[in-house]
Amino acid sequence: MREARWSVGQVAKRCGIKVSALHFYEQKGLIQSVRNEGNQRRYEPEVLRRVAVIKAAQKMGVSLEEIKQAFATLPNNRTPSVEDWELLSTRWREDLNARIAYMERLRDSLTGCIGCGCLSMKSCPIYNEDDKLAAVGSGPVILDRKADV
């Protein structure tokens, strides 16, 4: 184990995040620090990679809870290696692809009906007489139905 010598300010500056974000990640169990004799937080250099993984995963839309669960699969709570990142990102890729597909459908449906059943659009491409779509479900059922196809 390497010496935990990085201060919270050094890590925050190097990672491009606020000190409060590091404290938050630590509170959530995503990173760890040790205390020195002066009761100050000190981090091992590997925390930089761990924070980088957190930030990359968040940019993909992965929640902190999902990141924490993924980290929990690593032996001895180690910092993800290149191989670990490949496995973690592969697990998240399918969800990311589904979100991208959904966003594309949403983008393409913005000027038309998405099947909400509101009947408020003057040029709705479907006719929802007596709110028949209510039997299918709530919300944008036509948009969601396209997700299943």
PDB file of C-alpha atoms in Angstrom:
ATOM      1  CA  MET A   1       0.000   0.000   0.000  1.00  0.00           C
ATOM      2  CA  ARG A   2       1.376   3.381  -0.983  1.00  0.00           C
ATOM      3  CA  GLU A   3       1.672   6.250   1.423  1.00  0.00           C
ATOM      4  CA  ALA A   4      -1.493   8.338   1.610  1.00  0.00           C
ATOM      5  CA  ARG A   5       0.144  11.700   1.050  1.00  0.00           C
ATOM      6  CA  TRP A   6      -2.210  13.705  -1.137  1.00  0.00           C
ATOM      7  CA  SER A   7      -4.220  16.393   0.626  1.00  0.00           C
ATOM      8  CA  VAL A   8      -7.871  16.899  -0.169  1.00  0.00           C
ATOM      9  CA  GLY A   9      -7.008  20.196  -1.880  1.00  0.00           C
ATOM     10  CA  GLN A  10      -4.358  18.558  -4.062  1.00  0.00           C
ATOM     11  CA  VAL A  11      -6.738  15.790  -5.133  1.00  0.00           C
ATOM     12  CA  ALA A  12      -9.563  18.219  -5.819  1.00  0.00           C
ATOM     13  CA  LYS A  13      -7.318  20.450  -7.944  1.00  0.00           C
ATOM     14  CA  ARG A  14      -5.813  17.521  -9.845  1.00  0.00           C
ATOM     15  CA  CYS A  15      -9.239  15.971 -10.515  1.00  0.00           C
ATOM     16  CA  GLY A  16     -10.893  19.249 -11.437  1.00  0.00           C
ATOM     17  CA  ILE A  17     -13.591  18.964  -8.779  1.00  0.00           C
ATOM     18  CA  LYS A  18     -14.474  20.771  -5.588  1.00  0.00           C
ATOM     19  CA  VAL A  19     -13.269  19.642  -2.187  1.00  0.00           C
ATOM     20  CA  SER A  20     -16.914  19.215  -1.209  1.00  0.00           C
ATOM     21  CA  ALA A  21     -17.313  16.666  -4.042  1.00  0.00           C
ATOM     22  CA  LEU A  22     -14.476  14.595  -2.588  1.00  0.00           C
ATOM     23  CA  HIS A  23     -16.076  14.727   0.839  1.00  0.00           C
ATOM     24  CA  PHE A  24     -19.386  13.687  -0.736  1.00  0.00           C
ATOM     25  CA  TYR A  25     -17.779  10.769  -2.620  1.00  0.00           C
ATOM     26  CA  GLU A  26     -16.125   9.675   0.602  1.00  0.00           C
ATOM     27  CA  GLN A  27     -19.398   9.939   2.525  1.00  0.00           C
ATOM     28  CA  LYS A  28     -21.034   7.752  -0.137  1.00  0.00           C
ATOM     29  CA  GLY A  29     -18.268   5.148   0.174  1.00  0.00           C
ATOM     30  CA  LEU A  30     -16.861   5.698  -3.324  1.00  0.00           C
ATOM     31  CA  ILE A  31     -13.393   6.780  -2.186  1.00  0.00           C
ATOM     32  CA  GLN A  32     -11.379   6.449   1.011  1.00  0.00           C
ATOM     33  CA  SER A  33      -8.929   8.596   2.894  1.00  0.00           C
ATOM     34  CA  VAL A  34      -6.846   8.144   5.994  1.00  0.00           C
ATOM     35  CA  ARG A  35      -6.136  10.699   8.688  1.00  0.00           C
ATOM     36  CA  ASN A  36      -2.628  11.893   9.467  1.00  0.00           C
ATOM     37  CA  GLU A  37      -1.324  12.865  12.901  1.00  0.00           C
ATOM     38  CA  GLY A  38      -2.922  16.302  12.516  1.00  0.00           C
ATOM     39  CA  ASN A  39      -6.312  14.636  11.734  1.00  0.00           C
ATOM     40  CA  GLN A  40      -6.186  15.841   8.125  1.00  0.00           C
ATOM     41  CA  ARG A  41      -7.451  13.729   5.251  1.00  0.00           C
ATOM     42  CA  ARG A  42      -4.788  12.128   3.094  1.00  0.00           C
ATOM     43  CA  TYR A  43      -5.359  10.154  -0.090  1.00  0.00           C
ATOM     44  CA  GLU A  44      -3.352   7.550  -1.925  1.00  0.00           C
ATOM     45  CA  PRO A  45      -2.403   8.488  -5.499  1.00  0.00           C
ATOM     46  CA  GLU A  46      -4.777   5.832  -6.864  1.00  0.00           C
ATOM     47  CA  VAL A  47      -7.732   7.980  -5.793  1.00  0.00           C
ATOM     48  CA  LEU A  48      -7.141  10.035  -8.957  1.00  0.00           C
ATOM     49  CA  ARG A  49      -8.067   7.051 -11.136  1.00  0.00           C
ATOM     50  CA  ARG A  50     -11.040   6.209  -8.941  1.00  0.00           C
ATOM     51  CA  VAL A  51     -12.384   9.760  -9.241  1.00  0.00           C
ATOM     52  CA  ALA A  52     -11.767   9.651 -13.009  1.00  0.00           C
ATOM     53  CA  VAL A  53     -13.870   6.480 -13.239  1.00  0.00           C
ATOM     54  CA  ILE A  54     -16.617   8.115 -11.158  1.00  0.00           C
ATOM     55  CA  LYS A  55     -16.652  11.191 -13.376  1.00  0.00           C
ATOM     56  CA  ALA A  56     -16.622   9.163 -16.613  1.00  0.00           C
ATOM     57  CA  ALA A  57     -19.449   6.941 -15.387  1.00  0.00           C
ATOM     58  CA  GLN A  58     -21.500   9.945 -14.287  1.00  0.00           C
ATOM     59  CA  LYS A  59     -21.066  11.516 -17.729  1.00  0.00           C
ATOM     60  CA  MET A  60     -22.562   8.326 -19.162  1.00  0.00           C
ATOM     61  CA  GLY A  61     -25.552   8.766 -16.866  1.00  0.00           C
ATOM     62  CA  VAL A  62     -24.573   6.085 -14.365  1.00  0.00           C
ATOM     63  CA  SER A  63     -25.840   6.882 -10.872  1.00  0.00           C
ATOM     64  CA  LEU A  64     -23.536   7.063  -7.876  1.00  0.00           C
ATOM     65  CA  GLU A  65     -25.318   4.056  -6.406  1.00  0.00           C
ATOM     66  CA  GLU A  66     -24.607   2.030  -9.561  1.00  0.00           C
ATOM     67  CA  ILE A  67     -20.975   3.146  -9.433  1.00  0.00           C
ATOM     68  CA  LYS A  68     -20.749   2.113  -5.786  1.00  0.00           C
ATOM     69  CA  GLN A  69     -22.222  -1.298  -6.596  1.00  0.00           C
ATOM     70  CA  ALA A  70     -19.731  -1.731  -9.431  1.00  0.00           C
ATOM     71  CA  PHE A  71     -16.815  -0.779  -7.177  1.00  0.00           C
ATOM     72  CA  ALA A  72     -18.050  -3.301  -4.611  1.00  0.00           C
ATOM     73  CA  THR A  73     -17.398  -6.076  -7.146  1.00  0.00           C
ATOM     74  CA  LEU A  74     -13.676  -5.271  -7.186  1.00  0.00           C
ATOM     75  CA  PRO A  75     -11.489  -7.409  -4.918  1.00  0.00           C
ATOM     76  CA  ASN A  76     -10.437  -5.643  -1.706  1.00  0.00           C
ATOM     77  CA  ASN A  77     -12.179  -2.453  -2.858  1.00  0.00           C
ATOM     78  CA  ARG A  78      -9.202  -1.775  -5.121  1.00  0.00           C
ATOM     79  CA  THR A  79      -8.948   1.024  -7.637  1.00  0.00           C
ATOM     80  CA  PRO A  80     -10.221  -0.130 -11.044  1.00  0.00           C
ATOM     81  CA  SER A  81      -7.514  -1.329 -13.404  1.00  0.00           C
ATOM     82  CA  VAL A  82      -7.730  -1.022 -17.185  1.00  0.00           C
ATOM     83  CA  GLU A  83      -9.295  -4.491 -17.292  1.00  0.00           C
ATOM     84  CA  ASP A  84     -11.745  -3.564 -14.538  1.00  0.00           C
ATOM     85  CA  TRP A  85     -12.778  -0.434 -16.451  1.00  0.00           C
ATOM     86  CA  GLU A  86     -13.396  -2.524 -19.578  1.00  0.00           C
ATOM     87  CA  LEU A  87     -15.714  -4.806 -17.605  1.00  0.00           C
ATOM     88  CA  LEU A  88     -17.488  -1.965 -15.805  1.00  0.00           C
ATOM     89  CA  SER A  89     -17.993   0.088 -18.959  1.00  0.00           C
ATOM     90  CA  THR A  90     -19.251  -2.959 -20.862  1.00  0.00           C
ATOM     91  CA  ARG A  91     -21.936  -3.463 -18.205  1.00  0.00           C
ATOM     92  CA  TRP A  92     -22.993   0.173 -18.526  1.00  0.00           C
ATOM     93  CA  ARG A  93     -22.808   0.270 -22.349  1.00  0.00           C
ATOM     94  CA  GLU A  94     -26.112  -1.545 -22.835  1.00  0.00           C
ATOM     95  CA  ASP A  95     -27.956   0.893 -20.564  1.00  0.00           C
ATOM     96  CA  LEU A  96     -26.263   3.816 -22.286  1.00  0.00           C
ATOM     97  CA  ASN A  97     -27.282   2.518 -25.711  1.00  0.00           C
ATOM     98  CA  ALA A  98     -30.888   2.152 -24.526  1.00  0.00           C
ATOM     99  CA  ARG A  99     -30.871   5.727 -23.188  1.00  0.00           C
ATOM    100  CA  ILE A 100     -29.417   7.003 -26.459  1.00  0.00           C
ATOM    101  CA  ALA A 101     -32.080   5.191 -28.468  1.00  0.00           C
ATOM    102  CA  TYR A 102     -34.799   6.585 -26.201  1.00  0.00           C
ATOM    103  CA  MET A 103     -33.421  10.116 -26.518  1.00  0.00           C
ATOM    104  CA  GLU A 104     -33.302   9.760 -30.310  1.00  0.00           C
ATOM    105  CA  ARG A 105     -36.942   8.666 -30.366  1.00  0.00           C
ATOM    106  CA  LEU A 106     -37.842  11.549 -28.081  1.00  0.00           C
ATOM    107  CA  ARG A 107     -35.951  13.992 -30.307  1.00  0.00           C
ATOM    108  CA  ASP A 108     -37.702  12.646 -33.407  1.00  0.00           C
ATOM    109  CA  SER A 109     -41.108  12.814 -31.702  1.00  0.00           C
ATOM    110  CA  LEU A 110     -40.862  16.328 -30.305  1.00  0.00           C
ATOM    111  CA  THR A 111     -42.900  17.849 -33.130  1.00  0.00           C
ATOM    112  CA  GLY A 112     -45.489  15.075 -33.179  1.00  0.00           C
ATOM    113  CA  CYS A 113     -47.556  13.021 -30.831  1.00  0.00           C
ATOM    114  CA  ILE A 114     -45.853  10.709 -28.380  1.00  0.00           C
ATOM    115  CA  GLY A 115     -49.108   9.038 -27.360  1.00  0.00           C
ATOM    116  CA  CYS A 116     -49.713  10.712 -24.027  1.00  0.00           C
ATOM    117  CA  GLY A 117     -53.484  10.686 -24.508  1.00  0.00           C
ATOM    118  CA  CYS A 118     -53.901  14.392 -23.831  1.00  0.00           C
ATOM    119  CA  LEU A 119     -55.557  15.209 -27.194  1.00  0.00           C
ATOM    120  CA  SER A 120     -54.274  18.768 -26.876  1.00  0.00           C
ATOM    121  CA  MET A 121     -52.337  18.887 -30.114  1.00  0.00           C
ATOM    122  CA  LYS A 122     -54.227  20.292 -33.104  1.00  0.00           C
ATOM    123  CA  SER A 123     -52.354  18.120 -35.573  1.00  0.00           C
ATOM    124  CA  CYS A 124     -52.003  14.881 -33.627  1.00  0.00           C
ATOM    125  CA  PRO A 125     -50.990  12.072 -36.009  1.00  0.00           C
ATOM    126  CA  ILE A 126     -53.186   9.606 -34.123  1.00  0.00           C
ATOM    127  CA  TYR A 127     -56.796   9.821 -33.146  1.00  0.00           C
ATOM    128  CA  ASN A 128     -57.234   8.721 -29.561  1.00  0.00           C
ATOM    129  CA  GLU A 129     -60.993   8.525 -29.415  1.00  0.00           C
ATOM    130  CA  ASP A 130     -62.257   8.036 -25.854  1.00  0.00           C
ATOM    131  CA  ASP A 131     -58.665   7.862 -24.628  1.00  0.00           C
ATOM    132  CA  LYS A 132     -58.136   4.284 -25.813  1.00  0.00           C
ATOM    133  CA  LEU A 133     -54.433   4.623 -25.055  1.00  0.00           C
ATOM    134  CA  ALA A 134     -55.250   4.718 -21.347  1.00  0.00           C
ATOM    135  CA  ALA A 135     -55.726   0.945 -21.517  1.00  0.00           C
ATOM    136  CA  VAL A 136     -52.138   0.597 -22.753  1.00  0.00           C
ATOM    137  CA  GLY A 137     -50.613   2.541 -19.887  1.00  0.00           C
ATOM    138  CA  SER A 138     -49.797   5.974 -18.603  1.00  0.00           C
ATOM    139  CA  GLY A 139     -47.345   8.486 -19.995  1.00  0.00           C
ATOM    140  CA  PRO A 140     -45.906   8.495 -23.510  1.00  0.00           C
ATOM    141  CA  VAL A 141     -47.046   4.975 -24.387  1.00  0.00           C
ATOM    142  CA  ILE A 142     -46.326   5.182 -28.098  1.00  0.00           C
ATOM    143  CA  LEU A 143     -42.797   6.424 -27.484  1.00  0.00           C
ATOM    144  CA  ASP A 144     -42.256   3.740 -24.854  1.00  0.00           C
ATOM    145  CA  ARG A 145     -43.752   1.076 -27.112  1.00  0.00           C
ATOM    146  CA  LYS A 146     -41.094   1.907 -29.721  1.00  0.00           C
ATOM    147  CA  ALA A 147     -38.470   1.134 -27.070  1.00  0.00           C
ATOM    148  CA  ASP A 148     -39.717  -2.443 -26.873  1.00  0.00           C
ATOM    149  CA  VAL A 149     -39.538  -2.939 -30.633  1.00  0.00           C
TER     150      VAL A 149
END
